[in-house]
Short mmCIF file of C-alpha atoms in Angstrom, two decimals:
data_model
loop_
_atom_site.label_atom_id
_atom_site.label_comp_id
_atom_site.label_asym_id
_atom_site.label_seq_id
_atom_site.Cartn_x
_atom_site.Cartn_y
_atom_site.Cartn_z
CA MET A 1 2.74 -80.29 66.11
CA TYR A 2 0.07 -80.99 63.44
CA ILE A 3 0.03 -84.29 61.74
CA ALA A 4 -2.49 -85.07 58.81
CA SER A 5 -5.30 -87.55 58.57
CA PHE A 6 -4.45 -90.52 56.49
CA HIS A 7 -7.98 -89.99 54.65
CA ASP A 8 -5.91 -87.03 53.03
CA ALA A 9 -3.52 -89.47 51.21
CA ARG A 10 -6.48 -91.25 49.09
CA ASP A 11 -6.39 -88.42 46.41
CA GLU A 12 -2.51 -88.39 46.22
CA LEU A 13 -2.30 -92.15 45.81
CA ASP A 14 -4.85 -91.93 43.12
CA LEU A 15 -6.65 -95.14 44.08
CA ASP A 16 -9.87 -94.36 42.41
CA GLU A 17 -7.77 -95.05 39.12
CA PHE A 18 -6.36 -98.32 40.19
CA ASP A 19 -7.63 -101.78 40.72
CA ALA A 20 -6.81 -104.05 43.68
CA THR A 21 -4.69 -107.08 42.50
CA ASP A 22 -6.28 -109.38 44.86
CA PRO A 23 -9.04 -109.62 47.49
CA GLU A 24 -6.77 -109.17 50.32
CA SER A 25 -5.40 -105.77 48.91
CA ALA A 26 -8.95 -104.82 48.26
CA ARG A 27 -9.77 -105.47 51.96
CA THR A 28 -6.72 -103.53 53.16
CA ILE A 29 -7.66 -100.60 51.24
CA ASN A 30 -11.28 -100.61 52.64
CA ARG A 31 -9.87 -101.07 56.17
CA LEU A 32 -7.33 -98.31 55.93
CA PHE A 33 -9.74 -95.93 54.35
CA ASP A 34 -12.95 -96.88 56.31
CA TYR A 35 -14.72 -93.65 57.05
CA GLU A 36 -14.98 -94.72 60.84
CA SER A 37 -11.07 -95.14 60.96
CA SER A 38 -8.92 -92.74 62.52
CA LEU A 39 -5.39 -93.10 61.39
CA TRP A 40 -2.73 -90.09 61.33
CA ILE A 41 0.31 -90.01 59.39
CA ILE A 42 3.36 -90.21 61.58
CA ALA A 43 6.10 -90.50 58.52
CA LYS A 44 5.71 -91.07 54.80
CA GLN A 45 7.62 -91.83 51.71
CA TRP A 46 5.77 -91.08 48.32
CA ALA A 47 6.82 -92.66 45.13
CA SER A 48 7.28 -89.09 43.89
CA ASP A 49 10.12 -88.78 46.66
CA THR A 50 12.51 -91.18 44.64
CA LEU A 51 13.84 -91.23 41.10
CA ARG A 52 12.33 -93.87 38.88
CA ARG A 53 12.56 -94.90 35.33
CA PRO A 54 9.31 -94.22 33.26
CA GLY A 55 6.85 -97.16 33.76
CA ALA A 56 8.50 -98.43 36.97
CA ARG A 57 6.16 -99.47 39.80
CA LEU A 58 5.36 -96.88 42.26
CA HIS A 59 5.99 -97.55 46.03
CA ASP A 60 4.43 -95.48 48.77
CA TYR A 61 5.23 -96.41 52.47
CA PHE A 62 3.20 -94.96 55.58
CA LEU A 63 3.78 -95.02 59.37
CA LEU A 64 0.57 -94.26 60.89
CA LEU A 65 -1.05 -93.93 64.47
CA ASP A 66 -4.16 -95.52 65.21
CA SER A 67 -5.76 -93.32 67.77
CA TYR A 68 -8.84 -95.61 68.46
CA ALA A 69 -6.56 -98.59 69.16
CA ALA A 70 -7.22 -97.78 72.91
CA TYR A 71 -10.87 -98.72 72.48
CA ASN A 72 -10.09 -102.06 70.60
CA GLU A 73 -12.17 -104.83 71.65
CA ARG A 74 -8.70 -106.63 72.68
CA PRO A 75 -7.18 -104.56 75.69
CA GLY A 76 -3.58 -103.62 74.98
CA ALA A 77 -3.90 -103.53 71.19
CA PRO A 78 -1.12 -102.15 69.27
CA GLN A 79 -1.44 -98.53 68.29
CA ILE A 80 1.06 -98.22 65.26
CA VAL A 81 0.25 -99.20 61.67
CA ALA A 82 2.50 -99.68 58.90
CA ALA A 83 1.19 -99.56 55.23
CA HIS A 84 2.68 -100.23 51.79
CA PHE A 85 1.20 -99.66 48.51
CA ASP A 86 2.79 -100.98 45.36
CA ARG A 87 1.17 -99.15 42.24
CA ASP A 88 1.68 -100.54 38.51
CA PRO A 89 1.10 -97.44 36.27
CA ASP A 90 1.08 -99.95 33.41
CA THR A 91 -1.75 -102.27 34.55
CA ARG A 92 -3.44 -99.67 36.68
CA THR A 93 -3.31 -102.07 39.58
CA VAL A 94 -2.19 -101.77 43.14
CA ARG A 95 -1.17 -104.17 45.85
CA ALA A 96 -1.69 -102.85 49.42
CA THR A 97 -0.26 -104.55 52.57
CA MET A 98 -0.47 -103.43 56.12
CA THR A 99 0.60 -104.64 59.73
CA SER A 100 0.13 -103.57 63.13
CA HIS A 101 2.94 -102.96 65.76
CA ALA A 102 3.34 -102.30 69.23
CA LEU A 103 6.62 -100.26 69.03
CA ILE A 104 7.51 -97.83 66.13
CA PRO A 105 10.82 -99.35 65.37
CA PHE A 106 9.19 -102.70 64.66
CA ALA A 107 6.80 -100.79 62.09
CA GLN A 108 9.81 -99.01 60.62
CA ASN A 109 11.82 -102.17 60.34
CA TRP A 110 8.62 -103.67 58.30
CA LEU A 111 8.57 -100.68 56.05
CA VAL A 112 12.42 -100.73 55.41
CA GLY A 113 12.12 -104.60 54.63
CA ARG A 114 9.90 -103.74 51.66
CA GLY A 115 12.05 -101.13 50.27
CA ALA A 116 11.52 -97.86 52.11
CA ASP A 117 14.32 -95.38 52.68
CA PRO A 118 15.12 -95.65 56.64
CA ALA A 119 15.53 -91.87 56.58
CA LYS A 120 12.05 -91.36 55.31
CA VAL A 121 9.93 -93.41 57.80
CA LEU A 122 11.52 -91.67 61.11
CA GLU A 123 9.35 -89.87 63.29
CA PRO A 124 9.45 -86.11 62.56
CA GLU A 125 11.22 -83.66 64.89
CA GLY A 126 9.35 -82.64 67.80
CA TRP A 127 7.28 -85.93 67.77
CA SER A 128 8.98 -87.33 70.90
CA ASP A 129 12.43 -87.94 72.28
CA PRO A 130 14.28 -90.84 73.64
CA LEU A 131 15.45 -90.31 77.15
CA ASP A 132 19.12 -91.52 76.98
CA THR A 133 21.67 -93.05 74.54
CA GLU A 134 20.71 -96.64 75.45
CA THR A 135 17.16 -96.11 74.20
CA GLY A 136 18.53 -94.49 71.10
CA GLN A 137 20.85 -97.43 70.21
CA LEU A 138 18.31 -100.01 71.01
CA GLU A 139 15.61 -98.37 68.78
CA ASP A 140 18.29 -98.00 65.64
CA PHE A 141 19.08 -101.71 66.43
CA LEU A 142 15.52 -102.72 66.09
CA ARG A 143 14.94 -100.60 62.97
CA GLY A 144 17.56 -102.52 61.02
CA SER A 145 16.96 -105.97 62.66
CA GLY A 146 15.17 -107.44 59.42
CA GLU A 147 13.38 -110.84 60.29
CA ARG A 148 15.69 -111.46 63.17
CA PHE A 149 12.88 -111.52 65.85
CA GLU A 150 9.87 -113.50 66.21
CA ILE A 151 6.98 -111.67 68.07
CA HIS A 152 5.34 -113.78 70.63
CA GLY A 153 3.02 -111.10 72.07
CA SER A 154 2.79 -107.66 73.22
CA PHE A 155 0.50 -105.23 75.36
CA SER A 156 0.18 -101.45 75.62
CA ARG A 157 -0.99 -99.62 78.62
CA HIS A 158 -3.11 -96.34 77.45
CA GLU A 159 -3.21 -94.64 80.80
CA PRO A 160 -0.10 -93.25 83.01
CA PRO A 161 2.23 -94.83 83.27
CA TYR A 162 2.37 -95.34 79.75
CA GLU A 163 4.09 -98.53 79.14
CA THR A 164 4.47 -101.21 76.21
CA TRP A 165 6.09 -104.60 76.20
CA VAL A 166 6.87 -106.87 73.41
CA ILE A 167 8.12 -110.43 74.09
CA ALA A 168 10.01 -112.08 71.14
CA THR A 169 12.84 -114.76 70.48
CA ASP A 170 15.87 -114.23 68.47
CA ASN A 171 16.10 -116.38 65.09
CA GLU A 172 19.88 -115.77 65.22
CA GLN A 173 20.44 -117.63 68.37
CA PRO A 174 18.60 -121.00 68.40
CA PRO A 175 17.66 -122.23 70.77
CA SER A 176 16.84 -118.56 71.68
CA PRO A 177 16.17 -117.23 75.12
CA ALA A 178 13.08 -114.98 75.34
CA GLN A 179 13.58 -111.15 74.82
CA VAL A 180 11.39 -108.43 76.28
CA PHE A 181 11.57 -105.00 74.86
CA PHE A 182 10.10 -102.51 77.37
CA TRP A 183 8.79 -98.86 76.32
CA ARG A 184 7.89 -96.55 79.32
CA LEU A 185 6.74 -93.20 79.59
CA PRO A 186 5.73 -92.03 83.22
CA ASP A 187 3.10 -89.51 82.32
CA GLU A 188 2.03 -86.71 79.57
CA ARG A 189 4.21 -84.23 81.29
CA SER A 190 7.30 -86.36 80.78
CA PRO A 191 9.67 -84.90 77.99
CA ALA A 192 11.04 -88.32 76.92
CA TYR A 193 10.60 -92.02 76.81
CA THR A 194 12.72 -95.15 77.65
CA VAL A 195 13.27 -98.56 75.99
CA ARG A 196 15.04 -101.44 77.69
CA ARG A 197 15.80 -104.74 76.75
CA GLY A 198 15.66 -107.68 78.93
CA GLN A 199 16.25 -111.57 78.54
CA PHE A 200 14.84 -114.69 80.09
CA ASP A 201 15.49 -118.43 79.96
CA ASN A 202 12.04 -119.01 78.45
CA LEU A 203 8.82 -117.31 77.29
CA ASP A 204 7.09 -118.59 80.44
CA ALA A 205 9.46 -116.57 82.53
CA ALA A 206 9.12 -113.46 80.19
CA TYR A 207 5.25 -113.44 80.62
CA GLU A 208 5.66 -113.92 84.41
CA TRP A 209 7.69 -110.57 84.41
CA THR A 210 4.92 -108.69 82.81
CA ARG A 211 2.86 -109.26 85.75
CA ASP A 212 4.85 -106.67 87.55
CA THR A 213 6.67 -104.38 85.15
CA ALA A 214 8.17 -102.44 88.28
CA THR A 215 10.58 -105.52 88.80
CA PRO A 216 13.84 -104.87 87.11
CA LEU A 217 14.72 -106.46 83.75
CA PRO A 218 17.41 -109.16 83.68
CA ALA A 219 20.10 -107.74 81.54
CA ALA A 220 20.50 -109.22 78.30
CA ALA A 221 23.83 -111.24 77.68
CA ARG A 222 26.97 -109.06 77.18
CA ALA A 223 27.43 -110.46 73.65
CA GLN A 224 24.10 -109.35 72.92
CA ALA A 225 24.23 -106.05 74.14
CA ALA A 226 27.30 -105.47 71.99
CA ARG A 227 25.15 -105.93 68.91
CA LEU A 228 23.22 -102.72 70.02
CA ARG A 229 25.85 -100.64 68.13
CA ALA A 230 24.16 -98.81 65.50
CA ALA A 231 24.94 -100.38 61.92
CA PRO A 232 23.71 -99.39 58.53
CA ILE A 233 20.02 -100.41 57.90
CA GLN A 234 19.77 -102.83 54.97
CA PRO A 235 16.35 -103.75 53.65
CA SER A 236 15.34 -107.24 54.11
CA PRO A 237 12.06 -109.34 52.87
CA ALA A 238 9.24 -109.26 55.30
CA GLN A 239 9.01 -110.80 57.58
CA ALA A 240 -3.57 -90.68 74.12
CA PRO A 241 -6.09 -92.65 73.50
CA ALA A 242 -9.02 -90.18 73.61
CA PRO A 243 -10.34 -89.83 69.99
CA PRO A 244 -9.05 -86.57 68.51
CA SER A 245 -11.71 -83.94 67.54
CA THR A 246 -9.75 -82.53 64.46
CA SER A 247 -6.27 -83.78 64.83
CA PRO A 248 -4.59 -85.84 67.16
CA ASN A 249 -2.49 -85.21 70.45
CA THR A 250 0.99 -84.74 68.95
CA ARG A 251 2.53 -86.28 71.84
CA ARG A 252 3.89 -89.70 70.82
CA PRO A 253 1.45 -92.28 71.77
CA GLN A 254 1.62 -94.54 74.71
CA GLY A 255 3.75 -97.53 74.07
CA ARG A 256 5.88 -96.12 71.29
#
């Protein structure tokens, strides 16, 4: 399956005709379109995909793969990037924001919180598949979690077995036990991945578990597990590693 380079999106965004609204937006645009970057489009929602009134602001959303993340100076760096462009046709200005995530559902949640259509920012068919119902339900839950979880740390292993863990606390249950979300793909031949959730008494215990991820995760409380039932996603305010030659490996990247 072919996925396009994010550099191809610059002309569609017409950024040469817009001025950045602030220095941070200018830096974000320069970083996203740096000629040395290697970002690939997993999913996107163009402003032209939605009905809008004449003169209304234009919002574009991108879910991206950073294929060079495995070579980041920080080991285990996140490989998924979410980007949002807010263009004003009247003033010819653009506000650009971006953030990196270790797991795709957290990036999707960030985009939905800024107004993206949840159906538009899903991975395309053939990208990869969850192994079981538990994985699918947990990913649906995270996509619609809004500002519920505060992320404290993450790590992605960029070689077999491909693994990513994310440590978070639940803002809806203070004082919150530590949560671990754990993604795993045994090897490149495996057809599907799993995501599991574990609960620890505190952050120290959660980090200690990451020293040996072969150890079973402590099950989340039954009441919390019940919340994994898929619910309508409501937008909320924000909160392969080898470099490809012409196009990226279409297998879902490790840690997603």
